[in-house]
PDB file of C-alpha atoms in Angstrom:
ATOM      1  CA  MET A 230     -21.636 144.053   4.287  1.00 80.00           C
ATOM      2  CA  LYS A 231     -20.373 143.135   7.427  1.00 87.00           C
ATOM      3  CA  TRP A 232     -18.534 139.755   5.802  1.00 93.00           C
ATOM      4  CA  LEU A 233     -16.998 142.275   3.466  1.00 92.00           C
ATOM      5  CA  VAL A 234     -15.880 144.150   6.326  1.00 88.00           C
ATOM      6  CA  LEU A 235     -14.708 141.303   8.085  1.00 92.00           C
ATOM      7  CA  ILE A 236     -12.719 140.075   5.000  1.00 94.00           C
ATOM      8  CA  HIS A 237     -11.362 143.441   4.115  1.00 91.00           C
ATOM      9  CA  VAL A 238     -10.154 143.634   7.927  1.00 88.00           C
ATOM     10  CA  LEU A 239      -8.897 140.070   8.122  1.00 92.00           C
ATOM     11  CA  SER A 240      -7.120 140.175   5.130  1.00 91.00           C
ATOM     12  CA  ALA A 241      -5.364 143.771   5.786  1.00 87.00           C
ATOM     13  CA  ILE A 242      -4.199 142.036   8.922  1.00 87.00           C
ATOM     14  CA  ILE A 243      -2.560 138.701   7.556  1.00 88.00           C
ATOM     15  CA  GLY A 244      -1.476 141.079   4.799  1.00 85.00           C
ATOM     16  CA  VAL A 245       0.090 143.946   6.329  1.00 81.00           C
ATOM     17  CA  GLY A 246       0.960 141.758   9.535  1.00 82.00           C
ATOM     18  CA  PRO A 247       4.098 140.006   8.846  1.00 83.00           C
ATOM     19  CA  THR A 248       5.989 143.723   7.900  1.00 80.00           C
ATOM     20  CA  PHE A 249       5.493 144.106  11.504  1.00 83.00           C
ATOM     21  CA  PHE A 250       8.460 141.486  12.562  1.00 83.00           C
ATOM     22  CA  GLY A 251      10.101 141.191   9.744  1.00 86.00           C
ATOM     23  CA  HIS A 252      12.821 143.087  10.996  1.00 85.00           C
ATOM     24  CA  VAL A 253      13.049 140.887  13.968  1.00 88.00           C
ATOM     25  CA  LEU A 254      13.927 138.284  11.244  1.00 89.00           C
ATOM     26  CA  VAL A 255      16.681 140.102   9.475  1.00 87.00           C
ATOM     27  CA  ARG A 256      18.195 141.651  12.248  1.00 89.00           C
ATOM     28  CA  ASN A 257      21.760 142.091  12.958  1.00 87.00           C
ATOM     29  CA  ASN A 258      22.491 140.303  15.867  1.00 87.00           C
ATOM     30  CA  GLN A 259      22.253 136.871  15.128  1.00 91.00           C
ATOM     31  CA  THR A 260      24.760 134.205  14.372  1.00 91.00           C
ATOM     32  CA  LEU A 261      24.663 132.507  10.959  1.00 92.00           C
ATOM     33  CA  GLU A 262      22.432 129.637  11.822  1.00 92.00           C
ATOM     34  CA  GLN A 263      20.114 131.750  13.622  1.00 93.00           C
ATOM     35  CA  LEU A 264      19.972 133.857  10.269  1.00 94.00           C
ATOM     36  CA  ARG A 265      19.811 130.774   8.276  1.00 94.00           C
ATOM     37  CA  HIS A 266      16.506 129.844  10.192  1.00 94.00           C
ATOM     38  CA  SER A 267      15.342 133.273  10.009  1.00 93.00           C
ATOM     39  CA  MET A 268      15.682 133.449   6.413  1.00 93.00           C
ATOM     40  CA  LYS A 269      13.603 130.233   6.020  1.00 93.00           C
ATOM     41  CA  LEU A 270      10.976 131.495   8.223  1.00 91.00           C
ATOM     42  CA  GLY A 271      10.974 134.851   5.947  1.00 88.00           C
ATOM     43  CA  ARG A 272      10.269 132.660   3.027  1.00 87.00           C
ATOM     44  CA  MET A 273       7.252 131.016   4.482  1.00 86.00           C
ATOM     45  CA  LEU A 274       5.601 134.202   5.684  1.00 86.00           C
ATOM     46  CA  ASP A 275       6.206 135.656   2.108  1.00 82.00           C
ATOM     47  CA  PHE A 276       2.629 134.087   1.216  1.00 83.00           C
ATOM     48  CA  PHE A 277       0.770 136.131   3.264  1.00 85.00           C
ATOM     49  CA  PRO A 278       1.032 139.485   2.519  1.00 83.00           C
ATOM     50  CA  LYS A 279       0.863 138.487  -1.722  1.00 81.00           C
ATOM     51  CA  ILE A 280      -2.499 136.808  -0.802  1.00 88.00           C
ATOM     52  CA  GLY A 281      -3.907 139.315   2.237  1.00 87.00           C
ATOM     53  CA  GLY A 282      -2.401 142.172   0.683  1.00 84.00           C
ATOM     54  CA  SER A 283      -4.196 141.652  -2.842  1.00 87.00           C
ATOM     55  CA  ILE A 284      -7.578 140.710  -1.022  1.00 91.00           C
ATOM     56  CA  ALA A 285      -7.337 143.466   1.144  1.00 89.00           C
ATOM     57  CA  VAL A 286      -6.903 145.715  -2.170  1.00 87.00           C
ATOM     58  CA  LEU A 287      -9.794 144.108  -3.767  1.00 90.00           C
ATOM     59  CA  SER A 288     -12.357 144.207  -1.131  1.00 92.00           C
ATOM     60  CA  GLY A 289     -11.556 148.021   0.067  1.00 87.00           C
ATOM     61  CA  ILE A 290     -12.201 148.926  -3.531  1.00 87.00           C
ATOM     62  CA  LEU A 291     -15.418 146.480  -3.257  1.00 91.00           C
ATOM     63  CA  LEU A 292     -16.419 148.800   0.457  1.00 87.00           C
ATOM     64  CA  VAL A 293     -15.794 151.773  -1.195  1.00 84.00           C
ATOM     65  CA  THR A 294     -17.752 151.447  -4.513  1.00 86.00           C
ATOM     66  CA  LEU A 295     -20.508 149.474  -2.868  1.00 89.00           C
ATOM     67  CA  ASN A 296     -21.167 151.870   0.521  1.00 83.00           C
ATOM     68  CA  ASN A 297     -21.295 155.366   1.100  1.00 78.00           C
ATOM     69  CA  TYR A 298     -18.065 156.605   1.680  1.00 75.00           C
ATOM     70  CA  GLY A 299     -17.662 159.600  -0.296  1.00 73.00           C
ATOM     71  CA  SER A 300     -15.276 160.275  -2.742  1.00 75.00           C
ATOM     72  CA  TYR A 301     -11.966 158.355  -3.222  1.00 73.00           C
ATOM     73  CA  THR A 302      -9.739 161.676  -3.110  1.00 77.00           C
ATOM     74  CA  GLN A 303     -10.553 161.820   0.780  1.00 83.00           C
ATOM     75  CA  LEU A 304      -7.256 161.755   2.997  1.00 84.00           C
ATOM     76  CA  TRP A 305      -8.039 158.691   4.690  1.00 84.00           C
ATOM     77  CA  LEU A 306      -9.213 156.812   1.730  1.00 85.00           C
ATOM     78  CA  LEU A 307      -6.175 157.808  -0.745  1.00 87.00           C
ATOM     79  CA  GLY A 308      -3.915 157.772   1.824  1.00 88.00           C
ATOM     80  CA  SER A 309      -4.254 154.407   2.820  1.00 87.00           C
ATOM     81  CA  LEU A 310      -3.917 153.607  -0.885  1.00 86.00           C
ATOM     82  CA  ILE A 311      -0.419 155.197  -1.217  1.00 90.00           C
ATOM     83  CA  LEU A 312       0.325 153.983   2.020  1.00 91.00           C
ATOM     84  CA  TYR A 313      -0.021 150.538   0.751  1.00 86.00           C
ATOM     85  CA  ILE A 314       1.697 151.271  -2.638  1.00 86.00           C
ATOM     86  CA  LEU A 315       4.644 152.583  -1.051  1.00 92.00           C
ATOM     87  CA  ILE A 316       4.690 149.514   1.754  1.00 89.00           C
ATOM     88  CA  GLN A 317       4.450 147.217  -1.637  1.00 85.00           C
ATOM     89  CA  ILE A 318       7.473 149.304  -3.103  1.00 89.00           C
ATOM     90  CA  VAL A 319       9.722 149.201  -0.366  1.00 92.00           C
ATOM     91  CA  VAL A 320       9.349 145.575   0.238  1.00 88.00           C
ATOM     92  CA  ILE A 321       9.568 144.755  -3.250  1.00 87.00           C
ATOM     93  CA  GLY A 322      11.825 147.269  -4.240  1.00 92.00           C
ATOM     94  CA  PHE A 323      14.192 147.308  -1.236  1.00 94.00           C
ATOM     95  CA  VAL A 324      13.669 144.715   0.893  1.00 92.00           C
ATOM     96  CA  ALA A 325      13.245 141.306  -1.189  1.00 90.00           C
ATOM     97  CA  PRO A 326      16.786 142.343  -3.378  1.00 94.00           C
ATOM     98  CA  ALA A 327      18.700 142.926  -0.225  1.00 95.00           C
ATOM     99  CA  GLN A 328      17.550 139.879   1.611  1.00 93.00           C
ATOM    100  CA  LYS A 329      17.986 138.155  -1.802  1.00 94.00           C
ATOM    101  CA  ARG A 330      21.620 138.973  -2.086  1.00 95.00           C
ATOM    102  CA  VAL A 331      22.078 137.350   1.641  1.00 95.00           C
ATOM    103  CA  ALA A 332      20.058 134.728   1.261  1.00 95.00           C
ATOM    104  CA  GLN A 333      22.018 133.642  -1.622  1.00 96.00           C
ATOM    105  CA  TRP A 334      25.229 133.850   0.284  1.00 96.00           C
ATOM    106  CA  VAL A 335      24.128 132.395   3.397  1.00 95.00           C
ATOM    107  CA  PHE A 336      22.742 129.344   1.466  1.00 95.00           C
ATOM    108  CA  ASP A 337      25.777 129.433  -1.001  1.00 94.00           C
ATOM    109  CA  ALA A 338      27.202 125.538  -0.115  1.00 93.00           C
ATOM    110  CA  LYS A 339      30.768 126.850   0.251  1.00 94.00           C
ATOM    111  CA  ASN A 340      29.765 129.273   3.220  1.00 93.00           C
ATOM    112  CA  LEU A 341      27.653 126.795   5.170  1.00 89.00           C
ATOM    113  CA  SER A 342      30.678 126.248   7.533  1.00 90.00           C
ATOM    114  CA  LYS A 343      31.485 130.168   7.485  1.00 91.00           C
ATOM    115  CA  SER A 344      30.947 131.830  11.346  1.00 86.00           C
ATOM    116  CA  GLU A 345      30.280 135.363  10.370  1.00 88.00           C
ATOM    117  CA  LEU A 346      28.932 137.443   7.209  1.00 92.00           C
ATOM    118  CA  PRO A 347      31.097 139.807   5.112  1.00 94.00           C
ATOM    119  CA  GLN A 348      30.861 143.289   5.541  1.00 94.00           C
ATOM    120  CA  GLU A 349      28.638 143.228   1.781  1.00 95.00           C
ATOM    121  CA  GLN A 350      26.349 140.897   3.664  1.00 94.00           C
ATOM    122  CA  ARG A 351      26.151 142.447   6.545  1.00 94.00           C
ATOM    123  CA  ALA A 352      25.353 146.022   4.813  1.00 95.00           C
ATOM    124  CA  ASN A 353      22.857 144.069   2.880  1.00 95.00           C
ATOM    125  CA  LEU A 354      20.830 142.695   5.697  1.00 95.00           C
ATOM    126  CA  SER A 355      21.120 145.869   7.790  1.00 95.00           C
ATOM    127  CA  ARG A 356      19.436 148.136   4.923  1.00 95.00           C
ATOM    128  CA  ALA A 357      16.787 145.844   4.732  1.00 94.00           C
ATOM    129  CA  ASN A 358      16.116 145.933   8.082  1.00 94.00           C
ATOM    130  CA  VAL A 359      16.063 149.469   7.814  1.00 94.00           C
ATOM    131  CA  MET A 360      13.447 149.442   5.162  1.00 94.00           C
ATOM    132  CA  LEU A 361      11.194 146.679   7.275  1.00 93.00           C
ATOM    133  CA  TYR A 362      11.266 149.497  10.157  1.00 94.00           C
ATOM    134  CA  ALA A 363       9.907 152.352   7.258  1.00 94.00           C
ATOM    135  CA  ALA A 364       7.449 149.669   5.974  1.00 92.00           C
ATOM    136  CA  SER A 365       6.009 148.529   9.689  1.00 92.00           C
ATOM    137  CA  ALA A 366       6.272 152.392  10.232  1.00 94.00           C
ATOM    138  CA  MET A 367       3.929 153.082   6.947  1.00 93.00           C
ATOM    139  CA  GLY A 368       1.663 149.886   7.933  1.00 90.00           C
ATOM    140  CA  LEU A 369       0.711 151.778  11.295  1.00 92.00           C
ATOM    141  CA  VAL A 370      -0.272 154.760   9.629  1.00 92.00           C
ATOM    142  CA  LEU A 371      -2.062 153.010   7.123  1.00 89.00           C
ATOM    143  CA  PHE A 372      -4.128 150.939  10.068  1.00 86.00           C
ATOM    144  CA  VAL A 373      -4.854 154.458  12.280  1.00 90.00           C
ATOM    145  CA  PHE A 374      -6.164 155.682   8.542  1.00 87.00           C
ATOM    146  CA  MET A 375      -8.370 152.715   8.005  1.00 82.00           C
ATOM    147  CA  ILE A 376      -9.554 153.107  11.735  1.00 85.00           C
ATOM    148  CA  ILE A 377      -9.789 156.580  12.198  1.00 87.00           C
ATOM    149  CA  LYS A 378     -10.711 157.813   8.608  1.00 79.00           C
ATOM    150  CA  PRO A 379      -9.250 161.243   9.522  1.00 66.00           C
TER     151      PRO A 379
END
């Protein structure tokens, strides 16, 4: 059972971890060259939440099923699941589309010589940044629920 707990904790850290610094990659006060580099790094980091987050959910369900944690309706357990789902909704539904629009503009060959983002793309970048802060806050609460089990 210790191995399952270890797998769960590590996969949760790997799965949710990139969310905590994603907003650094999409910060507003970057040059276009820095933003291009940040977006390339962000693409590489996308792999971790997909795999780690999936393993965390599956191992969490296994832990609750195989151990005596009580009912699934406990605040910490239900809250953790809801927070995880909300984080996914925020990242997949709001952050990813905004980042995609910015990336399309930033990596478009005709914009490689530009020196600054147009207003529409700055708005997309700001939206992604705010949503990533929201996801980070929910991630912190998620970890608190998992550690303290209030």
